[in-house]
Amino acid sequence: MNKSNYLRKVDELGRIVIPKEIRKRFNILERDQLEIKVSNKKIIIEKYEFPISACMITNQESKENLTLADGKIILSKLGAEILRNELEVLLSSKK
């Protein structure tokens, strides 16, 4: 049965549970980010798709860029290699 309307109660912290069928249908996984919008008298919840972000070191934009630290650090493969080399030099000089 493919339901399109669900009734959920809001808990004391303002949370609702998204039904398993919806999470499965839209591939919403634990820790995924959802975007909440308000339009007229409607609340719209959408799975947030991260835009392609540029590497913090090389400024390269690619879907293959690595996202680390909960999205705070974005590195291309080349940027990650440059950072690794610089960290190795920095850490070896501290010995």
PDB file of C-alpha atoms in Angstrom:
ATOM      1  CA  MET A   1       0.000   0.000   0.000  1.00  0.00           C
ATOM      2  CA  ASN A   2       1.463   3.336  -1.057  1.00  0.00           C
ATOM      3  CA  LYS A   3       0.175   5.983   1.344  1.00  0.00           C
ATOM      4  CA  SER A   4       0.652   9.649   0.598  1.00  0.00           C
ATOM      5  CA  ASN A   5      -0.749  11.153   3.811  1.00  0.00           C
ATOM      6  CA  TYR A   6       0.607  10.443   7.271  1.00  0.00           C
ATOM      7  CA  LEU A   7      -0.429  11.836  10.633  1.00  0.00           C
ATOM      8  CA  ARG A   8       2.332  12.356  13.181  1.00  0.00           C
ATOM      9  CA  LYS A   9       2.404  14.056  16.578  1.00  0.00           C
ATOM     10  CA  VAL A  10       5.060  16.599  17.481  1.00  0.00           C
ATOM     11  CA  ASP A  11       6.926  15.663  20.671  1.00  0.00           C
ATOM     12  CA  GLU A  12       7.813  18.054  23.510  1.00  0.00           C
ATOM     13  CA  LEU A  13      11.078  19.007  21.734  1.00  0.00           C
ATOM     14  CA  GLY A  14       9.309  19.830  18.453  1.00  0.00           C
ATOM     15  CA  ARG A  15      10.395  16.648  16.654  1.00  0.00           C
ATOM     16  CA  ILE A  16       8.421  14.434  14.322  1.00  0.00           C
ATOM     17  CA  VAL A  17       9.241  10.979  13.002  1.00  0.00           C
ATOM     18  CA  ILE A  18       9.400  10.592   9.231  1.00  0.00           C
ATOM     19  CA  PRO A  19       7.769   7.253   8.369  1.00  0.00           C
ATOM     20  CA  LYS A  20      10.120   4.481   7.298  1.00  0.00           C
ATOM     21  CA  GLU A  21       8.380   4.159   3.915  1.00  0.00           C
ATOM     22  CA  ILE A  22       9.128   7.802   3.103  1.00  0.00           C
ATOM     23  CA  ARG A  23      12.743   7.569   4.307  1.00  0.00           C
ATOM     24  CA  LYS A  24      13.243   4.497   2.154  1.00  0.00           C
ATOM     25  CA  ARG A  25      11.553   6.021  -0.908  1.00  0.00           C
ATOM     26  CA  PHE A  26      13.692   9.171  -0.765  1.00  0.00           C
ATOM     27  CA  ASN A  27      16.859   7.408   0.445  1.00  0.00           C
ATOM     28  CA  ILE A  28      16.960   9.442   3.661  1.00  0.00           C
ATOM     29  CA  LEU A  29      19.582   7.930   5.923  1.00  0.00           C
ATOM     30  CA  GLU A  30      20.468   8.570   9.541  1.00  0.00           C
ATOM     31  CA  ARG A  31      22.443  11.846   9.860  1.00  0.00           C
ATOM     32  CA  ASP A  32      21.294  13.109   6.428  1.00  0.00           C
ATOM     33  CA  GLN A  33      20.428  16.781   6.437  1.00  0.00           C
ATOM     34  CA  LEU A  34      16.913  17.924   5.604  1.00  0.00           C
ATOM     35  CA  GLU A  35      15.983  21.409   4.465  1.00  0.00           C
ATOM     36  CA  ILE A  36      12.834  22.915   5.992  1.00  0.00           C
ATOM     37  CA  LYS A  37      11.055  25.654   4.040  1.00  0.00           C
ATOM     38  CA  VAL A  38       7.878  27.598   4.677  1.00  0.00           C
ATOM     39  CA  SER A  39       5.636  28.533   1.751  1.00  0.00           C
ATOM     40  CA  ASN A  40       2.380  30.307   2.510  1.00  0.00           C
ATOM     41  CA  LYS A  41       0.733  28.003   5.055  1.00  0.00           C
ATOM     42  CA  LYS A  42       2.789  24.904   4.203  1.00  0.00           C
ATOM     43  CA  ILE A  43       5.916  23.409   5.726  1.00  0.00           C
ATOM     44  CA  ILE A  44       8.079  21.736   3.089  1.00  0.00           C
ATOM     45  CA  ILE A  45      10.764  19.225   4.067  1.00  0.00           C
ATOM     46  CA  GLU A  46      13.299  18.229   1.403  1.00  0.00           C
ATOM     47  CA  LYS A  47      16.413  16.105   1.470  1.00  0.00           C
ATOM     48  CA  TYR A  48      19.306  18.550   1.293  1.00  0.00           C
ATOM     49  CA  GLU A  49      21.614  18.028  -1.659  1.00  0.00           C
ATOM     50  CA  PHE A  50      24.977  19.622  -1.046  1.00  0.00           C
ATOM     51  CA  PRO A  51      26.124  21.872  -3.866  1.00  0.00           C
ATOM     52  CA  ILE A  52      29.423  21.047  -5.504  1.00  0.00           C
ATOM     53  CA  SER A  53      31.935  22.881  -3.371  1.00  0.00           C
ATOM     54  CA  ALA A  54      35.424  23.974  -4.210  1.00  0.00           C
ATOM     55  CA  CYS A  55      38.512  22.479  -2.609  1.00  0.00           C
ATOM     56  CA  MET A  56      39.830  24.720   0.153  1.00  0.00           C
ATOM     57  CA  ILE A  57      43.402  24.337  -1.132  1.00  0.00           C
ATOM     58  CA  THR A  58      43.240  24.028  -4.936  1.00  0.00           C
ATOM     59  CA  ASN A  59      39.833  25.663  -5.509  1.00  0.00           C
ATOM     60  CA  GLN A  60      38.917  22.729  -7.812  1.00  0.00           C
ATOM     61  CA  GLU A  61      35.183  22.004  -8.058  1.00  0.00           C
ATOM     62  CA  SER A  62      34.199  18.350  -8.409  1.00  0.00           C
ATOM     63  CA  LYS A  63      31.558  15.917  -7.189  1.00  0.00           C
ATOM     64  CA  GLU A  64      34.505  13.716  -6.214  1.00  0.00           C
ATOM     65  CA  ASN A  65      35.862  16.234  -3.689  1.00  0.00           C
ATOM     66  CA  LEU A  66      36.223  14.826  -0.189  1.00  0.00           C
ATOM     67  CA  THR A  67      33.985  16.283   2.497  1.00  0.00           C
ATOM     68  CA  LEU A  68      35.376  15.976   6.018  1.00  0.00           C
ATOM     69  CA  ALA A  69      34.592  17.204   9.534  1.00  0.00           C
ATOM     70  CA  ASP A  70      30.817  17.346   9.006  1.00  0.00           C
ATOM     71  CA  GLY A  71      31.189  19.400   5.826  1.00  0.00           C
ATOM     72  CA  LYS A  72      33.575  21.963   7.303  1.00  0.00           C
ATOM     73  CA  ILE A  73      36.566  20.780   5.218  1.00  0.00           C
ATOM     74  CA  ILE A  74      36.364  20.137   1.465  1.00  0.00           C
ATOM     75  CA  LEU A  75      39.380  18.782  -0.403  1.00  0.00           C
ATOM     76  CA  SER A  76      40.075  17.582  -3.912  1.00  0.00           C
ATOM     77  CA  LYS A  77      42.341  14.550  -4.200  1.00  0.00           C
ATOM     78  CA  LEU A  78      45.205  16.880  -5.111  1.00  0.00           C
ATOM     79  CA  GLY A  79      44.343  19.195  -2.212  1.00  0.00           C
ATOM     80  CA  ALA A  80      44.327  16.234   0.186  1.00  0.00           C
ATOM     81  CA  GLU A  81      47.753  15.167  -1.109  1.00  0.00           C
ATOM     82  CA  ILE A  82      49.165  18.687  -0.693  1.00  0.00           C
ATOM     83  CA  LEU A  83      47.744  18.888   2.839  1.00  0.00           C
ATOM     84  CA  ARG A  84      49.113  15.448   3.746  1.00  0.00           C
ATOM     85  CA  ASN A  85      52.592  16.426   2.550  1.00  0.00           C
ATOM     86  CA  GLU A  86      52.516  19.694   4.488  1.00  0.00           C
ATOM     87  CA  LEU A  87      51.320  17.912   7.636  1.00  0.00           C
ATOM     88  CA  GLU A  88      54.077  15.311   7.329  1.00  0.00           C
ATOM     89  CA  VAL A  89      56.701  18.064   7.070  1.00  0.00           C
ATOM     90  CA  LEU A  90      55.183  19.968   9.983  1.00  0.00           C
ATOM     91  CA  LEU A  91      54.901  16.908  12.214  1.00  0.00           C
ATOM     92  CA  SER A  92      58.383  15.571  11.385  1.00  0.00           C
ATOM     93  CA  SER A  93      59.981  18.940  12.230  1.00  0.00           C
ATOM     94  CA  LYS A  94      58.386  18.863  15.697  1.00  0.00           C
ATOM     95  CA  LYS A  95      60.184  15.622  16.676  1.00  0.00           C
TER      96      LYS A  95
END
